[in-house]
Short mmCIF file of C-alpha atoms in Angstrom, two decimals:
data_model
loop_
_atom_site.label_atom_id
_atom_site.label_comp_id
_atom_site.label_asym_id
_atom_site.label_seq_id
_atom_site.Cartn_x
_atom_site.Cartn_y
_atom_site.Cartn_z
CA MET A 1 13.09 6.70 23.79
CA THR A 2 15.87 8.33 21.79
CA HIS A 3 15.82 8.05 18.00
CA GLU A 4 18.72 5.58 18.15
CA GLU A 5 16.81 3.40 20.61
CA ILE A 6 13.73 3.45 18.38
CA LEU A 7 15.72 2.35 15.32
CA SER A 8 17.44 -0.41 17.30
CA MET A 9 14.09 -1.56 18.72
CA LEU A 10 12.58 -1.74 15.24
CA GLY A 11 15.40 -4.01 14.10
CA ASP A 12 14.63 -6.35 17.02
CA TYR A 13 10.92 -6.12 16.26
CA VAL A 14 11.35 -7.31 12.67
CA ASP A 15 13.50 -10.22 13.87
CA TYR A 16 10.80 -11.15 16.40
CA LEU A 17 8.07 -11.14 13.71
CA ILE A 18 10.14 -13.20 11.27
CA ALA A 19 11.13 -15.74 13.93
CA ASN A 20 7.46 -16.33 14.75
CA SER A 21 6.12 -16.45 11.18
CA SER A 22 6.02 -18.72 8.17
CA ALA A 23 4.02 -18.70 4.93
CA GLU A 24 1.48 -20.98 6.56
CA THR A 25 1.18 -18.97 9.78
CA PRO A 26 2.31 -15.34 9.48
CA MET A 27 1.80 -13.77 12.91
CA TRP A 28 1.36 -10.32 11.32
CA ASN A 29 -1.76 -11.29 9.35
CA ILE A 30 -4.29 -10.70 12.12
CA GLU A 31 -7.34 -11.19 9.88
CA LYS A 32 -6.03 -14.62 8.91
CA VAL A 33 -5.13 -15.52 12.50
CA ARG A 34 -8.62 -14.53 13.68
CA SER A 35 -10.36 -16.43 10.89
CA GLY A 36 -8.58 -19.69 11.77
CA LYS A 37 -8.40 -20.55 8.05
CA PRO A 38 -5.24 -21.63 6.19
CA ASN A 39 -3.21 -18.80 4.72
CA LYS A 40 -3.63 -17.78 1.07
CA TRP A 41 -1.73 -15.58 -1.37
CA ASN A 42 -2.67 -12.05 -0.21
CA TYR A 43 -1.68 -8.40 -0.23
CA ILE A 44 -1.04 -8.18 3.54
CA ASP A 45 1.81 -10.70 3.37
CA GLY A 46 2.89 -8.96 0.17
CA CYS A 47 3.33 -5.73 2.08
CA MET A 48 5.45 -7.44 4.74
CA ILE A 49 7.64 -9.31 2.23
CA THR A 50 8.21 -6.03 0.34
CA ALA A 51 9.46 -4.62 3.67
CA CYS A 52 11.75 -7.62 4.27
CA LEU A 53 13.23 -7.38 0.76
CA SER A 54 13.72 -3.66 1.25
CA LEU A 55 15.60 -4.40 4.49
CA TYR A 56 17.78 -6.87 2.60
CA LYS A 57 18.53 -4.26 -0.05
CA THR A 58 19.35 -1.59 2.54
CA THR A 59 21.32 -3.68 5.06
CA GLY A 60 22.68 -6.52 2.89
CA ASP A 61 21.64 -9.00 5.60
CA GLU A 62 20.88 -12.31 3.88
CA LYS A 63 18.39 -13.46 6.55
CA TYR A 64 15.76 -11.09 5.15
CA LEU A 65 16.25 -12.43 1.62
CA GLU A 66 16.21 -16.07 2.73
CA PHE A 67 13.00 -15.57 4.70
CA SER A 68 11.31 -13.79 1.78
CA LYS A 69 12.32 -16.47 -0.72
CA GLU A 70 11.13 -19.28 1.52
CA PHE A 71 7.83 -17.49 2.10
CA ILE A 72 7.12 -16.91 -1.59
CA ASP A 73 8.35 -20.37 -2.63
CA TYR A 74 5.60 -21.88 -0.48
CA PHE A 75 3.11 -20.44 -3.00
CA VAL A 76 4.96 -20.28 -6.33
CA GLN A 77 5.04 -23.63 -8.10
CA PRO A 78 7.71 -24.68 -10.65
CA ASP A 79 5.23 -24.23 -13.53
CA GLY A 80 4.57 -20.61 -12.51
CA SER A 81 1.15 -21.29 -11.01
CA ILE A 82 0.55 -19.78 -7.58
CA LYS A 83 -1.04 -21.87 -4.85
CA THR A 84 -4.46 -20.44 -3.75
CA TYR A 85 -4.33 -17.61 -6.34
CA ASP A 86 -6.98 -17.42 -9.07
CA PRO A 87 -6.52 -14.66 -11.69
CA LYS A 88 -10.21 -14.97 -12.57
CA GLU A 89 -11.18 -13.76 -9.10
CA TYR A 90 -10.28 -10.32 -10.49
CA ASN A 91 -9.19 -8.89 -7.15
CA LEU A 92 -6.55 -6.14 -7.43
CA ASP A 93 -5.37 -6.87 -3.87
CA ASN A 94 -3.93 -10.17 -5.12
CA VAL A 95 -1.60 -8.39 -7.56
CA ASN A 96 0.40 -6.68 -4.80
CA GLN A 97 2.61 -9.63 -3.84
CA GLY A 98 3.62 -9.85 -7.53
CA LYS A 99 6.01 -6.90 -7.11
CA ASN A 100 8.26 -9.12 -5.01
CA LEU A 101 8.58 -11.71 -7.78
CA PHE A 102 10.57 -9.28 -9.96
CA ILE A 103 13.18 -8.93 -7.19
CA LEU A 104 13.51 -12.69 -6.67
CA TYR A 105 13.70 -13.22 -10.44
CA ASP A 106 16.53 -10.68 -10.70
CA ILE A 107 18.47 -12.24 -7.82
CA TYR A 108 17.97 -15.95 -8.56
CA GLY A 109 17.12 -16.03 -12.28
CA ASP A 110 14.67 -18.86 -11.63
CA GLU A 111 12.16 -19.05 -14.50
CA LYS A 112 9.34 -20.05 -12.17
CA TYR A 113 9.29 -16.43 -10.92
CA ARG A 114 9.07 -15.11 -14.47
CA LYS A 115 6.19 -17.52 -15.16
CA ALA A 116 4.43 -16.48 -11.95
CA ILE A 117 4.81 -12.82 -13.00
CA ASP A 118 3.05 -13.73 -16.28
CA THR A 119 0.34 -15.54 -14.32
CA ILE A 120 -0.44 -12.34 -12.42
CA ARG A 121 -0.18 -10.20 -15.56
CA SER A 122 -2.86 -12.43 -17.11
CA GLN A 123 -5.33 -11.15 -14.50
CA LEU A 124 -4.84 -7.53 -15.58
CA LEU A 125 -5.35 -8.44 -19.25
CA THR A 126 -9.01 -9.17 -18.58
CA GLN A 127 -9.60 -7.28 -15.29
CA PRO A 128 -13.00 -5.53 -15.69
CA ARG A 129 -12.76 -1.77 -16.15
CA THR A 130 -14.87 1.35 -15.81
CA LYS A 131 -16.06 2.96 -19.04
CA GLU A 132 -13.16 5.42 -18.70
CA GLY A 133 -10.66 2.58 -18.45
CA ASN A 134 -9.84 2.18 -14.75
CA PHE A 135 -9.55 -1.30 -13.26
CA TRP A 136 -12.48 -2.23 -11.03
CA HIS A 137 -11.15 -2.74 -7.51
CA LYS A 138 -12.65 -6.24 -7.47
CA ASP A 139 -15.05 -8.18 -9.66
CA ILE A 140 -17.46 -8.22 -6.69
CA TYR A 141 -17.37 -4.37 -6.63
CA PRO A 142 -18.55 -3.48 -10.14
CA TRP A 143 -17.73 -0.02 -11.57
CA GLN A 144 -15.80 0.88 -8.41
CA VAL A 145 -12.35 2.43 -8.13
CA TRP A 146 -10.70 2.50 -4.69
CA LEU A 147 -7.51 4.37 -3.84
CA ASP A 148 -6.13 1.16 -2.30
CA GLY A 149 -6.15 -0.48 -5.74
CA THR A 150 -3.55 1.95 -7.10
CA TYR A 151 -1.01 0.61 -4.60
CA MET A 152 -2.08 -3.00 -5.13
CA ALA A 153 -1.82 -3.12 -8.92
CA GLN A 154 -0.23 -0.11 -10.61
CA PRO A 155 3.44 -0.56 -9.56
CA PHE A 156 3.34 -4.20 -10.75
CA TYR A 157 1.62 -3.15 -13.99
CA MET A 158 4.13 -0.35 -14.66
CA GLU A 159 7.12 -2.59 -13.99
CA TYR A 160 5.82 -5.40 -16.19
CA GLU A 161 5.07 -3.09 -19.10
CA THR A 162 8.43 -1.29 -18.79
CA ARG A 163 10.50 -4.46 -18.55
CA PHE A 164 8.69 -7.06 -20.61
CA ASN A 165 6.19 -5.36 -22.91
CA LYS A 166 8.00 -2.44 -24.59
CA MET A 167 6.10 0.05 -22.37
CA GLN A 168 2.82 -0.80 -24.13
CA GLY A 169 0.60 -0.33 -21.06
CA CYS A 170 2.47 2.50 -19.35
CA ILE A 171 0.25 5.27 -20.71
CA ASP A 172 -2.79 3.23 -19.66
CA SER A 173 -1.47 3.15 -16.08
CA TYR A 174 -0.82 6.90 -16.19
CA LYS A 175 -4.35 7.59 -17.46
CA GLN A 176 -5.83 5.60 -14.59
CA PHE A 177 -4.09 7.96 -12.15
CA MET A 178 -5.37 10.98 -14.06
CA ASN A 179 -8.95 9.65 -13.94
CA ILE A 180 -8.60 9.29 -10.17
CA LYS A 181 -7.44 12.90 -9.95
CA LYS A 182 -10.38 14.00 -12.08
CA HIS A 183 -13.07 12.18 -10.11
CA MET A 184 -11.78 11.52 -6.59
CA ARG A 185 -9.85 14.65 -5.58
CA ASP A 186 -11.66 17.15 -3.40
CA GLU A 187 -10.89 20.66 -4.67
CA LYS A 188 -11.32 22.27 -1.25
CA THR A 189 -8.90 20.12 0.78
CA GLY A 190 -6.82 18.49 -1.96
CA LEU A 191 -7.54 15.12 -0.31
CA TYR A 192 -8.83 12.09 -2.22
CA TYR A 193 -11.99 10.16 -1.36
CA HIS A 194 -11.62 6.48 -0.48
CA GLY A 195 -13.82 5.16 -3.28
CA TYR A 196 -15.59 6.15 -6.50
CA ASP A 197 -18.54 4.40 -8.11
CA GLU A 198 -18.86 5.24 -11.78
CA SER A 199 -22.42 3.85 -11.86
CA ARG A 200 -23.49 5.98 -8.84
CA GLN A 201 -25.53 2.96 -7.71
CA MET A 202 -23.86 2.05 -4.40
CA TYR A 203 -25.52 3.27 -1.22
CA TRP A 204 -22.26 4.93 -0.14
CA ALA A 205 -21.79 6.85 -3.39
CA ASP A 206 -22.73 10.52 -3.71
CA PRO A 207 -25.39 10.64 -6.47
CA GLU A 208 -23.65 13.66 -8.05
CA THR A 209 -19.95 12.79 -7.80
CA GLY A 210 -20.01 9.01 -7.27
CA CYS A 211 -17.51 9.43 -4.40
CA SER A 212 -17.66 7.92 -0.93
CA PRO A 213 -18.25 10.41 1.90
CA ASN A 214 -14.86 10.63 3.65
CA PHE A 215 -11.07 10.70 3.45
CA TRP A 216 -9.77 7.51 5.04
CA LEU A 217 -6.15 7.82 6.10
CA ARG A 218 -4.81 4.43 4.98
CA ALA A 219 -6.35 4.77 1.52
CA MET A 220 -4.52 8.09 1.13
CA GLY A 221 -1.34 6.42 2.36
CA TRP A 222 -1.61 3.60 -0.19
CA PHE A 223 -2.20 6.21 -2.88
CA LEU A 224 0.95 8.20 -1.98
CA VAL A 225 3.10 5.07 -2.02
CA ALA A 226 1.51 3.99 -5.32
CA MET A 227 2.67 7.22 -6.99
CA VAL A 228 6.23 6.89 -5.63
CA ASP A 229 6.46 3.19 -6.56
CA VAL A 230 5.09 3.81 -10.07
CA LEU A 231 7.56 6.65 -10.68
CA GLU A 232 10.39 4.37 -9.54
CA ARG A 233 9.39 1.82 -12.20
CA MET A 234 8.55 4.29 -14.97
CA ASP A 235 10.87 5.12 -17.87
CA GLU A 236 11.73 8.83 -17.97
CA GLN A 237 11.26 8.71 -21.74
CA LEU A 238 7.58 9.12 -20.87
CA TYR A 239 8.50 12.72 -20.20
CA ASN A 240 5.09 14.33 -19.71
CA GLU A 241 3.50 11.37 -17.92
CA TYR A 242 6.48 11.02 -15.56
CA ARG A 243 6.28 14.69 -14.64
CA GLY A 244 2.49 14.54 -14.42
CA ILE A 245 2.56 11.89 -11.70
CA MET A 246 5.44 13.63 -9.95
CA ALA A 247 3.50 16.92 -9.80
CA MET A 248 0.44 15.07 -8.53
CA LEU A 249 2.51 13.39 -5.80
CA LYS A 250 4.07 16.67 -4.66
CA GLN A 251 0.70 18.44 -4.56
CA THR A 252 -0.93 15.59 -2.64
CA VAL A 253 1.84 15.55 -0.01
CA GLU A 254 1.56 19.35 0.38
CA ASP A 255 -2.22 19.10 0.81
CA MET A 256 -2.05 16.19 3.22
CA HIS A 257 0.64 17.82 5.36
CA LYS A 258 -1.87 20.54 6.31
CA PHE A 259 -3.74 17.89 8.31
CA GLN A 260 -0.69 16.49 10.12
CA ASP A 261 -1.18 16.63 13.89
CA GLU A 262 1.09 19.36 15.19
CA GLN A 263 1.92 17.65 18.48
CA SER A 264 2.38 13.97 17.55
CA GLY A 265 3.30 14.27 13.86
CA MET A 266 0.67 11.60 13.14
CA PHE A 267 -2.55 11.69 11.10
CA TRP A 268 -6.14 10.92 12.10
CA GLN A 269 -8.07 7.82 10.96
CA VAL A 270 -10.45 10.17 9.10
CA ILE A 271 -7.96 12.83 8.11
CA ASP A 272 -9.93 16.06 8.22
CA HIS A 273 -12.04 15.46 11.36
CA PRO A 274 -9.60 15.58 14.29
CA GLU A 275 -12.37 16.90 16.54
CA ALA A 276 -14.84 14.07 15.84
CA GLU A 277 -15.66 11.82 18.78
CA GLY A 278 -14.11 8.38 18.22
CA ASN A 279 -11.42 9.58 15.81
CA TYR A 280 -7.85 8.50 16.67
CA LEU A 281 -4.26 8.88 15.49
CA GLU A 282 -3.71 5.84 13.27
CA THR A 283 -0.48 3.94 12.67
CA SER A 284 -0.70 2.40 9.19
CA GLY A 285 -1.67 5.51 7.24
CA THR A 286 0.84 7.67 9.10
CA ALA A 287 3.60 5.12 8.39
CA LEU A 288 2.63 5.04 4.70
CA PHE A 289 2.91 8.83 4.58
CA ALA A 290 6.35 8.67 6.23
CA TYR A 291 7.57 5.98 3.84
CA ALA A 292 6.21 7.59 0.67
CA VAL A 293 7.71 10.98 1.52
CA LEU A 294 11.12 9.66 2.66
CA LYS A 295 11.42 7.50 -0.45
CA GLY A 296 10.14 10.32 -2.67
CA VAL A 297 12.79 12.67 -1.26
CA ARG A 298 15.56 10.05 -1.66
CA LEU A 299 14.65 9.42 -5.30
CA GLY A 300 14.38 13.14 -6.08
CA TYR A 301 10.62 13.27 -6.69
CA LEU A 302 9.96 15.50 -3.68
CA PRO A 303 11.77 18.52 -2.24
CA LYS A 304 14.18 17.80 0.62
CA ARG A 305 12.23 20.03 3.03
CA MET A 306 9.43 17.44 3.14
CA ALA A 307 11.67 14.84 4.81
CA ALA A 308 11.19 16.63 8.13
CA TRP A 309 7.41 16.03 7.92
CA ALA A 310 8.03 12.35 7.27
CA GLU A 311 10.54 11.94 10.12
CA LYS A 312 8.09 13.62 12.48
CA ALA A 313 5.39 11.16 11.39
CA PHE A 314 7.75 8.19 11.74
CA TYR A 315 9.10 9.01 15.21
CA GLY A 316 5.69 10.22 16.38
CA THR A 317 4.17 6.83 15.51
CA CYS A 318 6.97 4.94 17.26
CA ASP A 319 6.77 7.15 20.37
CA ARG A 320 3.05 6.63 20.64
CA TYR A 321 2.53 3.02 19.59
CA LEU A 322 5.77 1.00 19.63
CA SER A 323 6.31 -0.61 23.03
CA LYS A 324 7.81 -3.52 24.93
CA ASN A 325 5.58 -6.00 26.77
CA PRO A 326 6.44 -7.30 30.27
CA ASP A 327 7.66 -10.57 28.69
CA GLY A 328 10.13 -8.63 26.53
CA SER A 329 8.22 -9.07 23.27
CA LEU A 330 7.59 -5.96 21.18
CA GLN A 331 4.36 -4.65 19.79
CA LEU A 332 3.07 -1.98 17.44
CA ASP A 333 -0.42 -0.71 18.28
CA GLY A 334 -2.95 1.73 16.80
CA ILE A 335 -3.51 -0.15 13.53
CA CYS A 336 -6.95 -0.11 11.93
CA LEU A 337 -7.51 -3.78 11.09
CA VAL A 338 -9.57 -3.26 7.96
CA ALA A 339 -11.89 -0.74 6.32
CA GLY A 340 -13.78 -0.95 3.06
CA LEU A 341 -16.94 0.13 1.28
CA GLY A 342 -20.12 -1.83 0.60
CA GLY A 343 -20.31 -5.56 1.14
CA LYS A 344 -22.67 -7.38 3.45
CA ASP A 345 -21.60 -5.40 6.54
CA HIS A 346 -23.12 -2.17 5.22
CA ARG A 347 -19.83 -0.29 5.19
CA ASP A 348 -21.18 3.14 4.28
CA GLY A 349 -18.01 5.25 4.50
CA SER A 350 -19.41 7.37 7.37
CA LEU A 351 -17.31 8.65 10.27
CA ALA A 352 -19.09 6.20 12.58
CA TYR A 353 -18.18 3.34 10.24
CA TYR A 354 -14.44 4.19 10.08
CA PHE A 355 -14.29 4.56 13.87
CA SER A 356 -16.09 1.25 14.43
CA GLU A 357 -13.53 -1.05 12.80
CA PRO A 358 -11.21 -2.91 15.22
CA VAL A 359 -7.87 -1.36 16.22
CA VAL A 360 -5.17 -4.03 16.62
CA CYS A 361 -1.46 -4.69 17.31
CA ASN A 362 1.22 -6.15 15.04
CA ASP A 363 -0.84 -6.31 11.84
CA ALA A 364 1.25 -6.08 8.67
CA LYS A 365 -0.93 -3.30 7.26
CA GLY A 366 0.76 -1.14 9.90
CA VAL A 367 3.97 -3.06 10.51
CA GLY A 368 4.91 -3.37 6.81
CA PRO A 369 4.70 0.38 6.12
CA LEU A 370 6.53 1.25 9.36
CA VAL A 371 9.34 -1.18 8.50
CA LEU A 372 9.51 0.30 4.99
CA ALA A 373 9.80 3.77 6.54
CA TYR A 374 12.47 2.34 8.87
CA THR A 375 14.52 1.14 5.85
CA GLU A 376 14.35 4.68 4.46
CA MET A 377 15.54 6.04 7.82
CA ILE A 378 18.50 3.62 7.71
CA ALA A 379 19.24 4.74 4.14
CA ARG A 380 19.23 8.38 5.29
CA LYS A 381 21.74 7.60 8.04
#
């Protein structure tokens, strides 16, 4: 396919997903579909709605805004409570969808969105933290910091503090990134480990460093986007902090690029082990890289030369995994359904573990990032 054909196909693909989805039954939430349970407020839908709102902003097409509003209004009640969401669950994943509330509040001025934003902010007020001050990823994962959590919570936190709280918590957010750099970055590769256990008690944690054993692609992708999204919401008056995160972003992209597959432009499920049996080129993390870098270049956080790496990742993913079925429907393949650490399934962070998780089509953890990268490609054109 030519690049033009790919971009046109992606537009059709988004329309297909929206036409077949509602807040009760989003076709892109494969975990939910497989579980057969009713849908709840969750980060996966949050990722997809962020992509739809980004498409609205880039194209001006009202259908994306209307769909997003209808989706979120299913959950957000007039008093600002959010159906199925409990702040006291202390799960950072549940903060992610909150980013979209700021956009709807700005467009519609409806106070229920402002109240819902406060509802989510109330979770972070009492979210348990490590001794050094980082949010635990979830209450059920004590003393643990996961890269995924930076994407889930920090952009919301930074925006809230900047807009509504006189920047009170902005330095706190910055320090959480610096703690991650201190504990989770591997000096040799420049890559970041998926998880860190301050207590060193988890079976997956290295007794010396507290880190999990490997570099999982999607976690790195979330982390890159977290830095870009936090910078976008940060006030430049925080001169040193702003430049600190920008330098960290640039360095991380440089280090990650060294592992980009020369031929396809994609990245491997476990980034630094392309030769390992069972490893594969994975969609979601590659799309997150493409999106973070394209957006970082557009906003001036990254040098222009890096855009070529991102475009290669974007088109490489589409060439390999975006296709048309015999019935005319479209699909995006190569998406790791889920990967985590600990829990009852003995997720030990080994290579074998990361290769064992299901690979699926059309899941928003891959679709959302690819559509976000697509909006950046449209913006470039």
